[in-house]
GROMACS .gro file of C-alpha atoms in nm:
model
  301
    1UNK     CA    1   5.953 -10.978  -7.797
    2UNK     CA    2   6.151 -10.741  -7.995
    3UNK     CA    3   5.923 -10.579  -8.279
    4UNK     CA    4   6.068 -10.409  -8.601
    5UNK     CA    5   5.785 -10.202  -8.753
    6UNK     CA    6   5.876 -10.145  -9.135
    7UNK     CA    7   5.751  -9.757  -9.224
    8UNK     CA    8   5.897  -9.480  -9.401
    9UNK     CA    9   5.780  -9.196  -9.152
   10UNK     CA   10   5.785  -9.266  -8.785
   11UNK     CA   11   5.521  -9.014  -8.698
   12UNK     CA   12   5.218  -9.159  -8.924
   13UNK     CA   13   4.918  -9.233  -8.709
   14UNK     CA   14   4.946  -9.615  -8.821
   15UNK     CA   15   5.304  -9.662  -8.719
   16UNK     CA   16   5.284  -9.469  -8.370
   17UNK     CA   17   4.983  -9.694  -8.251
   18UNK     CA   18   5.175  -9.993  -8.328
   19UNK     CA   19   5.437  -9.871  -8.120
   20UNK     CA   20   5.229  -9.749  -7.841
   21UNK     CA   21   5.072 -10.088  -7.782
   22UNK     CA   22   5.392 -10.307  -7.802
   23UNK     CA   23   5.551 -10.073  -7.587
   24UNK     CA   24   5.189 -10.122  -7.339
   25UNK     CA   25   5.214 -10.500  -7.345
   26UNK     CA   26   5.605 -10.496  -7.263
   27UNK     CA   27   5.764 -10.577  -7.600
   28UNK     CA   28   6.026 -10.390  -7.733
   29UNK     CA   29   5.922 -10.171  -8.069
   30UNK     CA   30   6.159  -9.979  -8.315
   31UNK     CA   31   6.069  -9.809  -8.688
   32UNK     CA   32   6.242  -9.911  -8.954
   33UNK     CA   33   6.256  -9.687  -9.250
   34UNK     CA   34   6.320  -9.980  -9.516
   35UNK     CA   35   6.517  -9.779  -9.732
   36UNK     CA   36   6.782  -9.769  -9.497
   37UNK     CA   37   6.773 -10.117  -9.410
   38UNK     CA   38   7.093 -10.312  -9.656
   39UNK     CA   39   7.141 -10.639  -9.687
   40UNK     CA   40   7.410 -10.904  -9.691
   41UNK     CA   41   7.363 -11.230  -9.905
   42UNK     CA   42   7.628 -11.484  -9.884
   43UNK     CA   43   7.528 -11.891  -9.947
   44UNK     CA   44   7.309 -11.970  -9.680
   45UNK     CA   45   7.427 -11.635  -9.461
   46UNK     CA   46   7.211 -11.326  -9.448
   47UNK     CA   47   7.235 -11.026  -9.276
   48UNK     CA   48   7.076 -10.678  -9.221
   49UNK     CA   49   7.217 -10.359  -9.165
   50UNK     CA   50   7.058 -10.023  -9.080
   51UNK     CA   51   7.206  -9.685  -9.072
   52UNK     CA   52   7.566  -9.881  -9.013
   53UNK     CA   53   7.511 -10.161  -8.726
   54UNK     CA   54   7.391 -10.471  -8.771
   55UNK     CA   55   7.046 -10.565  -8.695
   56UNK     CA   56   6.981 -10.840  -8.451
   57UNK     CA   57   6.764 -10.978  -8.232
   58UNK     CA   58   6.431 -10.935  -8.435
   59UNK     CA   59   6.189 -11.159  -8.332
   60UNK     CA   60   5.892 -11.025  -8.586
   61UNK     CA   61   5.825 -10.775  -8.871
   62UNK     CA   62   5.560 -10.551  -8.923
   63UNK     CA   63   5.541 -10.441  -9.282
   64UNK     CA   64   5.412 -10.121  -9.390
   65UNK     CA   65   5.555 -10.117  -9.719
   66UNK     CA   66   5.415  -9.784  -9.955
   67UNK     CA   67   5.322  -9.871 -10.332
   68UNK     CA   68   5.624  -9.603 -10.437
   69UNK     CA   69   5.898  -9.859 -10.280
   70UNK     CA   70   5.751 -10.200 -10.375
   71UNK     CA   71   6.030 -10.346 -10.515
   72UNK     CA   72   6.276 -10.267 -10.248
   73UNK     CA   73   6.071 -10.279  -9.976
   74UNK     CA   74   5.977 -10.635 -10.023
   75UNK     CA   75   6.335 -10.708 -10.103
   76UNK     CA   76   6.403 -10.582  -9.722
   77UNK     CA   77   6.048 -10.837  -9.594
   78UNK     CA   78   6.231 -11.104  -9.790
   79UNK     CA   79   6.535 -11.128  -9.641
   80UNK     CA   80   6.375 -11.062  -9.297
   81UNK     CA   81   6.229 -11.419  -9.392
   82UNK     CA   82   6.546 -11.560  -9.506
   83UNK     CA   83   6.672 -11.491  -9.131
   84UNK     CA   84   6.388 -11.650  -8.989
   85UNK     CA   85   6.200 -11.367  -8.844
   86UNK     CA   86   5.838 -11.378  -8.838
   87UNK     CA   87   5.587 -11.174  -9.051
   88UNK     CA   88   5.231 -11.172  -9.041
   89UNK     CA   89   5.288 -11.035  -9.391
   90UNK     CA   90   5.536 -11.239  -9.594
   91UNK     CA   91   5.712 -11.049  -9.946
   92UNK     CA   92   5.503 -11.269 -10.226
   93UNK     CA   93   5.211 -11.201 -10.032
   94UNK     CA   94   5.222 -10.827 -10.020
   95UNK     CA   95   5.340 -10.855 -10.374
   96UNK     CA   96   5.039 -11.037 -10.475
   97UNK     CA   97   4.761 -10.745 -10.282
   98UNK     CA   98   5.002 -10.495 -10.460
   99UNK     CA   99   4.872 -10.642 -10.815
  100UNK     CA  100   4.494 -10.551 -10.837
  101UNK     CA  101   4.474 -10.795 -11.142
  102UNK     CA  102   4.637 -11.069 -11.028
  103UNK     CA  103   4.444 -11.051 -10.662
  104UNK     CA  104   4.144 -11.093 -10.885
  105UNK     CA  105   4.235 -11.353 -11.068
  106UNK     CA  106   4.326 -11.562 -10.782
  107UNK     CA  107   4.033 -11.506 -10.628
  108UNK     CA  108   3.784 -11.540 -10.874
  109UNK     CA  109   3.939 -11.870 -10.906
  110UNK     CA  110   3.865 -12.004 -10.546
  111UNK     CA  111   3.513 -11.881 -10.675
  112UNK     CA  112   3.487 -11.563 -10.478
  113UNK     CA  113   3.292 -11.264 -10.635
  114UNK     CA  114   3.386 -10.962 -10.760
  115UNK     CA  115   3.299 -10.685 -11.015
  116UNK     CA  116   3.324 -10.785 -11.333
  117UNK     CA  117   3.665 -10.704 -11.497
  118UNK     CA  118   3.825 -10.717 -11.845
  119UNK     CA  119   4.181 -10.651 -11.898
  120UNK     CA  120   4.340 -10.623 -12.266
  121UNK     CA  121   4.715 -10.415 -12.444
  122UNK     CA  122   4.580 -10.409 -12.781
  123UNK     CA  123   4.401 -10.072 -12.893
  124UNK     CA  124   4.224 -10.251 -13.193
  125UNK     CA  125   4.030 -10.505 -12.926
  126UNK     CA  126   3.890 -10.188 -12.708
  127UNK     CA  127   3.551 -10.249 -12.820
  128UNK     CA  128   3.507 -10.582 -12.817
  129UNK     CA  129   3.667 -10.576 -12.446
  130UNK     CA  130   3.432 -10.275 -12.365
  131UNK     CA  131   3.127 -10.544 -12.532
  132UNK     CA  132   3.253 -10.815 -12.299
  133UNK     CA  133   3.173 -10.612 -11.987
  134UNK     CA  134   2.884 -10.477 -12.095
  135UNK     CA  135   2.687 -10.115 -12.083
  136UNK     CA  136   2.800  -9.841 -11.927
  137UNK     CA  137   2.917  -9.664 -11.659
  138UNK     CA  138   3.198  -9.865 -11.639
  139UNK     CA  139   3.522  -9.840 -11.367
  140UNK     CA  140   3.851  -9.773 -11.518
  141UNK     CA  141   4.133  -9.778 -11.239
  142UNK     CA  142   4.506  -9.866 -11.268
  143UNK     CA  143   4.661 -10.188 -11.154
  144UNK     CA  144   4.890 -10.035 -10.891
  145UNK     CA  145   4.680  -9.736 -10.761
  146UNK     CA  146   4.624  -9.675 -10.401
  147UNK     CA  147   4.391  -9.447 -10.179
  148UNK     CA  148   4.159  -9.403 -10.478
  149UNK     CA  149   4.394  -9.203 -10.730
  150UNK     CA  150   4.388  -9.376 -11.112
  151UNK     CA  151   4.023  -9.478 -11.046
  152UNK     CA  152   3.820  -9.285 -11.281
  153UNK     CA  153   3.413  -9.362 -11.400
  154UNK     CA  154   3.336  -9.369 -11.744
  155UNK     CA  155   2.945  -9.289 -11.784
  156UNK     CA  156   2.933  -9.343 -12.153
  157UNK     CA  157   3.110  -9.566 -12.400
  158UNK     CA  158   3.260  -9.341 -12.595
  159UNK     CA  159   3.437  -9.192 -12.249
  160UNK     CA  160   3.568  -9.503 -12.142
  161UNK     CA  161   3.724  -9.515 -12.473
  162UNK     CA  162   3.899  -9.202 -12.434
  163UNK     CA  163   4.005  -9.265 -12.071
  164UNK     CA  164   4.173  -9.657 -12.184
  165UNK     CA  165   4.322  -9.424 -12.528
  166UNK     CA  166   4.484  -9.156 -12.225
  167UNK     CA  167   4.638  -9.476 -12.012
  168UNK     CA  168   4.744  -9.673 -12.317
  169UNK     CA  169   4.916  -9.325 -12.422
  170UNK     CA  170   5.104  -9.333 -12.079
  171UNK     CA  171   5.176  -9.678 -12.093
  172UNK     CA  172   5.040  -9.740 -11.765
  173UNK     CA  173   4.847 -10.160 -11.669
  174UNK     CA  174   4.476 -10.061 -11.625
  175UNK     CA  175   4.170 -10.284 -11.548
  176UNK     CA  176   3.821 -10.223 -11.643
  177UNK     CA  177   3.544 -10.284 -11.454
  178UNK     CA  178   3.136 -10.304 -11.403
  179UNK     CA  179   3.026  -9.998 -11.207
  180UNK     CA  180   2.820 -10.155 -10.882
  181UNK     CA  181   2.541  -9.906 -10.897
  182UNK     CA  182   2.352 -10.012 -10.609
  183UNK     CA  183   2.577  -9.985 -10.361
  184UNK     CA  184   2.552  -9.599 -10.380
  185UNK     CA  185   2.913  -9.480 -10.360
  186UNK     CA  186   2.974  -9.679  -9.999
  187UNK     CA  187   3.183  -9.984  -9.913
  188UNK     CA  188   3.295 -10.185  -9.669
  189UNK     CA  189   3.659 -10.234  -9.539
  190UNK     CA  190   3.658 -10.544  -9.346
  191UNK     CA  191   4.041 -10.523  -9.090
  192UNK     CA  192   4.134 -10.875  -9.099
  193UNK     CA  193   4.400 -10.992  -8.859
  194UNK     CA  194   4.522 -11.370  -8.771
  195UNK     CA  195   4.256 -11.541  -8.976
  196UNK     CA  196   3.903 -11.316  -8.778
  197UNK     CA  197   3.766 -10.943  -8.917
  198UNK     CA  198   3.849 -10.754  -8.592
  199UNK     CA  199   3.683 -10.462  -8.708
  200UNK     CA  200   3.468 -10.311  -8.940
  201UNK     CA  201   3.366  -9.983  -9.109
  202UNK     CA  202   3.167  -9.857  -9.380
  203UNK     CA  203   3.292  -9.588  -9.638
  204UNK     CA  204   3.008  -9.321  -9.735
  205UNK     CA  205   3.192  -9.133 -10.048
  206UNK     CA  206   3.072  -8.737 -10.053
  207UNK     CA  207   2.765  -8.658 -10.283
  208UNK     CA  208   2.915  -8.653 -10.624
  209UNK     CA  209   3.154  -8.909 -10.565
  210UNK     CA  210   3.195  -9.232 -10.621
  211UNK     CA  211   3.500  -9.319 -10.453
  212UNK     CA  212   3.495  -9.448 -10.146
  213UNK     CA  213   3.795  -9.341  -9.970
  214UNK     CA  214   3.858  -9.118  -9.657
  215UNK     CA  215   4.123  -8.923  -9.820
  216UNK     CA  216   3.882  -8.840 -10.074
  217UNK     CA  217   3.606  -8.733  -9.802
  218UNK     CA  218   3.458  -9.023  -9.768
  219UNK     CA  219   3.242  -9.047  -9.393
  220UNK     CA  220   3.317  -9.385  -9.220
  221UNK     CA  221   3.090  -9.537  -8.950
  222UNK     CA  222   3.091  -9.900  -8.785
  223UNK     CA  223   2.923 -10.153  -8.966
  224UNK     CA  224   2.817 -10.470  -8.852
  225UNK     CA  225   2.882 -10.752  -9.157
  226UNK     CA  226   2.680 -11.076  -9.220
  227UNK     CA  227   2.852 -11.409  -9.200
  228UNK     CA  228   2.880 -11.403  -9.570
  229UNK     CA  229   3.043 -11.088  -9.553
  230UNK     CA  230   3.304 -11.153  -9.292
  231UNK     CA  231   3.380 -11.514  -9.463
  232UNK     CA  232   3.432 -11.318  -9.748
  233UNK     CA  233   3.672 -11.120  -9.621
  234UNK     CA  234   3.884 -11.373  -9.420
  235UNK     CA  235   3.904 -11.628  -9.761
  236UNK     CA  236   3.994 -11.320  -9.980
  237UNK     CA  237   4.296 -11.284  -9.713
  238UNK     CA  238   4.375 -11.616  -9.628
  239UNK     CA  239   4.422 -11.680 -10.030
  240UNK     CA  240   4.643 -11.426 -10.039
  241UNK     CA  241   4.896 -11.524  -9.776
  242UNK     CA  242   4.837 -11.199  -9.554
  243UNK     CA  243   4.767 -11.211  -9.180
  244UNK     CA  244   4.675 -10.857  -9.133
  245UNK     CA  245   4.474 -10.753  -9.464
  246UNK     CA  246   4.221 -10.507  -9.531
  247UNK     CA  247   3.964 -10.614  -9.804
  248UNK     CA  248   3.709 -10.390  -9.951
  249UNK     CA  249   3.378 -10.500 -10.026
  250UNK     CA  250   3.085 -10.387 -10.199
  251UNK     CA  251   2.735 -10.517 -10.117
  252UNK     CA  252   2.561 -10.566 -10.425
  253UNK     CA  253   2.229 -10.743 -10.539
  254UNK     CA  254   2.434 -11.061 -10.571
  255UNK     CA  255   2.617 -11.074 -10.260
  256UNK     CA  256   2.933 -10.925 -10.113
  257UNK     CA  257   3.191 -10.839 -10.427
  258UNK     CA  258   3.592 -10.804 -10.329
  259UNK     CA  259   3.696 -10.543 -10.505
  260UNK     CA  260   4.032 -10.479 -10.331
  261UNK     CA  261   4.276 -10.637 -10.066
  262UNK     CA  262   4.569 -10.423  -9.934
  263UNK     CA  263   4.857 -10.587  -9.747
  264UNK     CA  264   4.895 -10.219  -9.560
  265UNK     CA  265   4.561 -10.077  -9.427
  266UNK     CA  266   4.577  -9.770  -9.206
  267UNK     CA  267   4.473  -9.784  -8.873
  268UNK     CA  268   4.310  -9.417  -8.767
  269UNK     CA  269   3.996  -9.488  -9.002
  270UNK     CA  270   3.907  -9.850  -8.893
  271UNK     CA  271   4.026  -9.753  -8.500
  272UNK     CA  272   3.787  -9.423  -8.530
  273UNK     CA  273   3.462  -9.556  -8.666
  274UNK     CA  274   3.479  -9.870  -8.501
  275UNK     CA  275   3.618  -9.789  -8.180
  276UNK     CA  276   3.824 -10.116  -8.189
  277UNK     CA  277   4.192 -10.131  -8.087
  278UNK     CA  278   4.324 -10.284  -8.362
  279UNK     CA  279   4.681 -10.195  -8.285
  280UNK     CA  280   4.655 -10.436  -7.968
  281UNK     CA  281   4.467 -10.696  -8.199
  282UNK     CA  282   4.811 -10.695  -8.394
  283UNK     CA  283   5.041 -10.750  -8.162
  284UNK     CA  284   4.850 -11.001  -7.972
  285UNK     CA  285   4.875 -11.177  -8.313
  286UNK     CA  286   5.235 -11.193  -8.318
  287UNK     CA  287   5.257 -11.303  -7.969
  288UNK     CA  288   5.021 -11.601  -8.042
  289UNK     CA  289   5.197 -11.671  -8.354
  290UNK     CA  290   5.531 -11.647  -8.207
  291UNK     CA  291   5.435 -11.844  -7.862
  292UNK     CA  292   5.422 -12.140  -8.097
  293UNK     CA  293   5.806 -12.111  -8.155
  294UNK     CA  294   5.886 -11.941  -7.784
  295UNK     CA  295   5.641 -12.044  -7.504
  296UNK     CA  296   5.847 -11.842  -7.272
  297UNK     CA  297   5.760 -11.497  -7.471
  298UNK     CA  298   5.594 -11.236  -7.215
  299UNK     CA  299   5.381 -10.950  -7.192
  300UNK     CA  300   5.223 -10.747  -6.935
  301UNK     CA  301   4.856 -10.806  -7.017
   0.00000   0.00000   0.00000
């Protein structure tokens, strides 16, 4: 099987374990930096080019596709698609985990939980959409943010006013929501790969902190979920389109909340804490997905 991996730096821990455990079960792996993949779209022709030769021979696509090159990035996914090569991540899909708002939407509508979360563009209906959340502290975060940054806390009314007043002024989408005080500045990222949570961790922010995130110094140990938890998880994927998702959960007197699902979760945290190989869980995912299309495909193990 030969294996593109889609990633902007070769040398990211993420992208070199992918590599690593093609390479160990006898597939062929090369990075792709997406911005130098070009395309060629011609009625019912399409072709890929990188760094001046033609690209051929790709039997499946990893994406790891950054927030900063959304647009073009899934551009490149798409017409990966249009050539028939397989992704466990397909373009609408990543572009629907990309959209915090629209991620809930959809999945509030299957009925799955989540925090509480108002959305509005109109300065003169801040207060009532403050009133329709409730009291305070409330969770003000953009709709494109990643790895924690655009997330701020509001502990007061009157500060979540000014913070929605500064985003307005910077035109930037931002939701709004309920601040899940018992879960005490930890959550849960559930790795989800071919339809099963393959691993596991939970996210202990620093004291201080309410963000959860490891680049924030955040301490993450393995974490073993409930059923509810892990079916969770795999619906909040499965809605979504993506076969290799991770979705963050709180736990919260109500049950497990999604609160987000990215289309591009690193491995070194999950792989760490959990002592899981989740690169190998990958790739034995594309072999199983492609041995439906190729019975003759081989590995080594």
């Amino acid at each position: 099987m030969k294996i593109a991996i889609l990633s902007r730096n070769a040398r990211l821990y993420s992208t070199i374990r992918l590599v690593e455990a093609a390479r160990a079960r006898g597939h062929s792996a090369r990075v792709l930096d997406p911005l130098r993949c070009y395309m060629r779209i011609a009625a019912g022709k399409f072709e890929m080019h990188y760094k001046g030769r033609v690209l051929r021979g790709v039997d499946a696509v990893i994406p790891r596709i950054g927030s900063s090159i959304t647009f073009y990035g899934t551009a490149v996914v798409r017409q990966f698609e249009m050539m028939g090569v397989y992704t466990p991540n397909g373009s609408d899909a990543i572009l629907r985990a990309r959209d915090k708002l629209r991620t809930l939407q959809l999945i509030a509508r299957e009925g799955i939980d989540l925090p509480t979360t108002v959305f509005g563009d109109n300065p003169d209906d801040t207060a009532d959409l403050l009133a329709m959340l409730g009291d305070p502290p409330h969770v003000i975060k953009l709709n494109e943010g990643a790895q924690g940054q655009g997330v701020l806390l509001a502990e007061k009314r009157s500060a979540a006013q000014g913070m929605i007043e500064a985003f307005r002024g910077l035109y930037a989408n931002f939701l709004v929501q309920e601040f899940i005080r018992e879960a005490k500045g930890a959550d849960l990222r559930c790795f989800v790969v071919g339809g099963k949570v393959i691993a596991a961790m939970q996210r202990q922010a620093p004291d201080g902190e309410f963000r959860a995130n490891l680049h924030r110094g955040a301490k993450a140990s393995a974490v073993e979920l409930s059923e509810i938890e892990a079916t969770t998880a795999v619906r909040a994927a499965r809605l979504l389109g993506l076969g290799i998702a991770g979705v963050d959960l709180l736990r919260s007197s109500r049950g497990p909340l999604v609160v987000e699902v990215n289309s591009s979760p690193g491995l070194e945290g999950i792989e760490g804490a959990s002592g899981v190989d989740v690169a190998a869980k990958i790739v034995k995912s594309l072999e199983r997905a492609l041995q439906q299309k190729k019975p003759v495909l081989k590995s080594r193990k």
